[in-house]
Rosetta silent file (secondary structure, phi, psi, omega in degrees, C-alpha in Angstrom):
SEQUENCE: MSAEYSIITPQTVQPNQPAVFLDSPCPCAEGFILKKSGGVFLLANNAPATSACSCGCGCRRIYTTNYEVEVHANIEIPTGGTVEEIQLALAVDGVVDPASVMSFTPAAVETAGNIGTSIIVSVPNICGCDSLAVVNASTQPITINNASLVFDYAGVQRLN
SCORE:     score description
SCORE:     0.000 S_00000001
   1 L     0.000  130.999  176.872  112.452   96.541  104.516 S_00000001
   2 E  -146.191  166.866  178.058  110.545   99.602  103.377 S_00000001
   3 E  -145.531  147.882 -179.750  109.977  103.208  104.320 S_00000001
   4 E  -133.143  140.211  177.413  107.183  105.659  103.561 S_00000001
   5 E  -132.244  159.265 -173.817  107.084  109.460  103.550 S_00000001
   6 E  -145.717  164.416  169.039  104.200  111.814  102.763 S_00000001
   7 E  -125.265  115.897 -174.721  102.952  115.295  101.937 S_00000001
   8 L  -109.886  -13.044  174.943   99.623  115.912  103.660 S_00000001
   9 L  -120.634  148.562 -177.698   99.157  119.664  103.207 S_00000001
  10 L   -54.782  137.371 -178.465   99.405  121.503   99.872 S_00000001
  11 E  -134.874  122.604  177.426  102.973  122.457   98.970 S_00000001
  12 E   -89.283  126.926 -176.345  103.949  124.711   96.067 S_00000001
  13 E  -118.441  129.237  179.763  107.181  123.560   94.442 S_00000001
  14 L   -73.740  159.461  178.535  109.213  125.697   92.049 S_00000001
  15 L   -55.525  139.837  177.965  110.518  124.281   88.715 S_00000001
  16 L    62.692   16.454  178.456  113.461  121.871   89.089 S_00000001
  17 L  -109.457  152.785 -179.766  113.128  121.896   92.889 S_00000001
  18 E   -83.918  150.202  171.191  112.379  118.898   95.129 S_00000001
  19 L   -77.803  145.082 -179.485  109.195  118.350   97.094 S_00000001
  20 L  -101.386  114.270 -179.270  109.760  118.147  100.856 S_00000001
  21 L   -93.019  147.904  178.182  108.243  115.004  102.354 S_00000001
  22 E   -83.690  153.927  170.518  107.362  114.600  106.020 S_00000001
  23 E   -62.935  152.576 -178.188  108.707  111.875  108.243 S_00000001
  24 E  -127.099  174.378  176.955  106.197  109.105  108.582 S_00000001
  25 E   -72.196   -1.766 -179.294  105.371  106.378  111.046 S_00000001
  26 E  -123.691   61.360  177.028  107.266  103.993  108.726 S_00000001
  27 L   -76.653  169.647  176.961  110.867  105.268  108.467 S_00000001
  28 L   -75.125  117.075 -179.044  113.738  102.993  107.504 S_00000001
  29 L   -86.890   -9.934 -175.973  114.863  101.232  110.674 S_00000001
  30 L   -92.975  -11.613 -179.740  117.874   99.613  108.955 S_00000001
  31 L    83.850   12.000  179.966  119.710  102.835  108.064 S_00000001
  32 L   -85.361  -25.949 -178.846  119.671  102.211  104.285 S_00000001
  33 E  -119.262  117.141 -177.244  117.384  105.175  103.498 S_00000001
  34 E  -116.547  127.238  178.054  118.327  108.504  105.055 S_00000001
  35 E   -85.538  123.136  177.409  116.165  111.607  104.772 S_00000001
  36 L  -100.220  171.501  177.933  118.247  114.706  104.142 S_00000001
  37 H   -72.522  157.623  176.823  117.074  118.304  104.355 S_00000001
  38 H    75.965   17.677  175.352  115.373  119.920  101.378 S_00000001
  39 H    84.249   13.756 -179.695  113.499  116.854  100.192 S_00000001
  40 L  -104.520  137.804  178.161  116.537  114.765   99.253 S_00000001
  41 E  -114.992  149.283  173.307  116.970  111.140  100.363 S_00000001
  42 E  -110.081  128.449  176.502  120.131  109.029  100.385 S_00000001
  43 E  -106.010  123.355 -174.662  119.869  105.379   99.367 S_00000001
  44 E   -91.456  149.870  171.257  122.776  103.294  100.669 S_00000001
  45 L   -91.800  122.688 -179.610  124.565  100.403   99.023 S_00000001
  46 L  -115.039   27.545  178.864  124.710   97.554  101.518 S_00000001
  47 L   -63.007  150.979  179.924  126.468   95.013   99.325 S_00000001
  48 L   -66.789  141.985  176.488  128.917   92.747  101.114 S_00000001
  49 L   -70.819  146.505  179.601  132.515   93.916  101.147 S_00000001
  50 L  -139.844  153.465  176.070  134.901   91.791   99.138 S_00000001
  51 L  -105.438   20.148 -176.797  138.621   91.661   98.637 S_00000001
  52 L   -77.389  -10.954 -178.571  138.208   90.354   95.087 S_00000001
  53 L   -78.185  160.595 -175.049  139.120   93.656   93.445 S_00000001
  54 L   -67.204  -25.625 -178.378  142.603   94.265   92.135 S_00000001
  55 L   -82.076  -16.586  178.679  143.336   97.034   94.625 S_00000001
  56 L    70.394   19.693 -174.967  142.550   94.795   97.628 S_00000001
  57 L   -84.550   -7.708 -178.552  140.704   97.625   99.368 S_00000001
  58 L    82.520   24.155 -177.931  137.599   95.594  100.221 S_00000001
  59 L   -75.126  178.595 -175.418  135.335   97.615   97.939 S_00000001
  60 L  -113.706   42.100 -170.432  131.966   96.490   96.579 S_00000001
  61 L   -66.107  -17.661 -175.628  132.721   96.722   92.857 S_00000001
  62 L  -106.882   11.700 -179.150  130.804   93.647   91.746 S_00000001
  63 E  -128.946  156.519  170.162  127.475   94.349   93.497 S_00000001
  64 E  -136.445  149.208  177.658  124.632   96.845   93.299 S_00000001
  65 E  -106.431  130.739 -176.279  121.803   97.436   95.769 S_00000001
  66 E  -108.677  141.206  175.525  118.310   97.826   94.305 S_00000001
  67 E  -129.317  138.211  168.811  115.345   99.769   95.630 S_00000001
  68 E   -92.556  125.910 -178.376  111.828   99.987   94.229 S_00000001
  69 E  -116.934  124.185 -177.206  110.715  103.598   94.548 S_00000001
  70 E  -125.351  133.818  178.199  107.016  104.409   94.197 S_00000001
  71 E  -133.883  139.930  174.423  105.403  107.842   94.294 S_00000001
  72 E  -136.060  141.605 -178.244  101.755  108.930   94.050 S_00000001
  73 E  -160.835  158.743  166.980  100.484  112.500   94.309 S_00000001
  74 E   -99.345  129.994  178.257   97.815  114.982   93.408 S_00000001
  75 E  -127.617  151.635  178.690   99.271  117.888   91.411 S_00000001
  76 E  -155.603  165.065  175.444   97.760  121.112   90.133 S_00000001
  77 L   -90.009  126.197 -179.904   98.650  124.526   88.776 S_00000001
  78 L   -72.196  165.617  177.628   98.329  127.184   91.510 S_00000001
  79 L   -52.207  135.422  179.691   96.372  130.419   91.067 S_00000001
  80 L    93.808   -8.352 -179.887   98.115  132.722   88.613 S_00000001
  81 L   -84.646  174.097  179.836   99.686  129.877   86.628 S_00000001
  82 L  -102.708  134.067  179.483   99.232  128.990   82.982 S_00000001
  83 L   -72.336  113.760  177.458   97.140  125.975   81.993 S_00000001
  84 L  -163.227  174.164  178.158   99.547  123.530   80.350 S_00000001
  85 L   -62.156  134.913  175.787  100.993  120.080   80.944 S_00000001
  86 E  -120.685  153.814 -173.726  102.707  119.807   84.334 S_00000001
  87 E  -139.101  146.841  172.364  105.147  117.121   85.430 S_00000001
  88 E  -126.119  144.566 -177.655  106.593  115.502   88.519 S_00000001
  89 E  -150.295  164.976  173.550  109.573  113.125   88.300 S_00000001
  90 E   -96.484  130.578  177.661  112.150  111.211   90.297 S_00000001
  91 E  -112.105  125.562  177.831  115.688  112.569   90.105 S_00000001
  92 E  -105.675  121.414 -175.168  118.591  110.259   90.918 S_00000001
  93 L    51.956   38.698  175.752  121.777  112.146   91.812 S_00000001
  94 L    84.146   -2.215 -178.828  120.144  115.311   90.445 S_00000001
  95 E  -111.297  126.228  179.886  119.253  113.831   87.035 S_00000001
  96 E   -65.885  128.951  174.851  115.602  113.171   86.156 S_00000001
  97 L   -80.416  116.036 -176.680  114.989  109.513   85.306 S_00000001
  98 H   -56.802  -30.291 -179.760  112.976  109.647   82.030 S_00000001
  99 H   -71.592  -12.931 -175.750  111.040  106.501   83.010 S_00000001
 100 H  -101.200   -2.273 -175.648  109.732  108.270   86.115 S_00000001
 101 L   -68.325  125.222  178.818  108.207  111.392   84.525 S_00000001
 102 E  -113.544  125.857 -175.426  104.522  111.726   85.452 S_00000001
 103 E  -117.653  148.859  175.878  102.431  114.186   83.411 S_00000001
 104 E  -149.062  134.317  175.554   99.019  115.763   83.891 S_00000001
 105 L  -115.788  104.495 -178.776   97.230  118.421   81.816 S_00000001
 106 L   -75.780  157.055  177.043   94.492  120.077   83.892 S_00000001
 107 L   -77.171  -25.636 -178.374   91.420  121.667   82.337 S_00000001
 108 L  -155.423  165.668  174.968   91.847  124.767   84.519 S_00000001
 109 L   -61.129  145.905 -179.166   94.040  126.286   87.220 S_00000001
 110 L    63.111   26.582  173.687   93.557  124.650   90.655 S_00000001
 111 L  -108.116  113.502 -174.117   92.221  121.450   89.078 S_00000001
 112 L   -85.051  149.638  173.995   94.050  118.506   90.611 S_00000001
 113 E  -134.751  148.070 -178.555   94.986  115.276   88.928 S_00000001
 114 E   -95.237  132.440  179.240   96.377  112.077   90.423 S_00000001
 115 E  -130.132  162.623  177.171   99.679  110.736   89.108 S_00000001
 116 E  -169.733  156.399  176.863  101.970  107.891   90.076 S_00000001
 117 E  -158.592  166.351  176.656  104.957  105.830   89.028 S_00000001
 118 E  -145.282  131.261  177.276  107.312  103.137   90.225 S_00000001
 119 E  -136.205  161.881  172.334  110.942  102.588   89.212 S_00000001
 120 E   -98.919  128.227  176.172  113.890  100.482   90.308 S_00000001
 121 E  -110.015  121.407  178.262  116.909  102.482   91.470 S_00000001
 122 E  -100.119  117.980 -178.634  120.209  100.614   91.428 S_00000001
 123 E   -88.424  116.183 -179.178  122.763  102.098   93.796 S_00000001
 124 E   -68.526  153.335 -176.365  126.248  101.596   92.401 S_00000001
 125 L   -88.788   -3.914 -178.884  128.866  100.288   94.746 S_00000001
 126 L   -66.283  -50.857 -177.186  131.596  102.712   93.668 S_00000001
 127 L   -97.140  -20.398  177.133  130.358  105.618   95.815 S_00000001
 128 L    91.578  -11.325  176.941  128.153  103.652   98.198 S_00000001
 129 E  -159.404  160.047  174.154  125.014  105.819   97.940 S_00000001
 130 E  -129.175  147.880  172.537  122.731  107.706   95.553 S_00000001
 131 E   -94.364  148.798  178.825  120.581  110.735   96.240 S_00000001
 132 E  -139.838  139.228  177.160  116.932  110.674   95.223 S_00000001
 133 E  -146.179  152.699  171.706  114.319  113.432   95.135 S_00000001
 134 E   -95.341  116.259 -172.532  110.826  113.976   93.755 S_00000001
 135 E  -117.658  152.861  172.556  111.180  117.111   91.614 S_00000001
 136 E   -77.258  109.556 -179.407  108.925  119.506   89.757 S_00000001
 137 L   -95.403   16.287  179.516  109.857  118.797   86.118 S_00000001
 138 L   -91.570  173.398  178.264  107.515  121.525   84.829 S_00000001
 139 L   -93.415   -0.241 -179.872  108.355  125.005   83.584 S_00000001
 140 L  -140.123  165.523  177.524  106.191  126.669   86.240 S_00000001
 141 L   -61.420  147.246  173.438  105.392  126.182   89.943 S_00000001
 142 E  -131.428  157.160  176.265  103.013  123.341   90.799 S_00000001
 143 E  -104.303  131.724  179.300  101.117  122.444   93.953 S_00000001
 144 E  -114.354  137.511  179.860  101.534  118.942   95.356 S_00000001
 145 E  -147.774  156.239  177.695   99.104  117.442   97.863 S_00000001
 146 E    46.830   53.383 -177.971   98.262  114.032   99.353 S_00000001
 147 E  -104.380  148.635  173.233  101.529  112.544   98.159 S_00000001
 148 E  -133.684  143.286  178.643  103.257  109.373   99.263 S_00000001
 149 E  -128.000  119.519 -175.870  106.787  108.194   98.570 S_00000001
 150 E  -121.456  130.364  174.894  107.566  104.552   99.302 S_00000001
 151 E  -109.745  128.100  174.119  110.971  102.880   99.229 S_00000001
 152 E  -121.246  123.809  176.615  111.155   99.078   99.139 S_00000001
 153 E   -68.141  122.380 -177.172  114.509   97.367   99.484 S_00000001
 154 E  -105.089    0.348  174.704  114.746   94.926   96.562 S_00000001
 155 E   105.922  179.127 -179.305  118.055   93.291   97.483 S_00000001
 156 E  -103.024  138.935 -179.303  121.647   93.069   96.339 S_00000001
 157 E  -122.140  132.007  176.034  122.521   92.009   92.806 S_00000001
 158 E   -82.867  128.145 -177.268  125.881   90.658   91.645 S_00000001
 159 L   -87.340  -29.879  178.779  126.931   92.393   88.430 S_00000001
 160 L  -148.400    0.000    0.000  129.712   90.064   87.309 S_00000001
């Protein structure tokens, strides 16, 4: 199961703000990946319920659900910006994953560079879902164009 979202027209994103991806012809048909407003996605934990926990509530405490998340984009500094390193990253529950930071240093303003990364996001079973967003990790606005965001369900993993 996978889902893909895209940005097909240039979009200027402010620092620490998420990019807004369009719905695509390949949404998640299983209900595990939900697109929220403002460029935020929810990844669901679909681990089997168990009554093995001490509280007997049927929670999913011994499982995690994994997703491979891949993003590729062209980024640039818009007119009026300062030429310096710019970054795009994946934020899980509002926190940038250091392994996902993608950097590009253009030679001039409005000079695009292609970046990409892929990480595994493990959704803990305590809350049942994680939020994920592609955020501008730079100190200035950046323009994003021709971007794709792909989620691939990687399965359920037993933790103990």
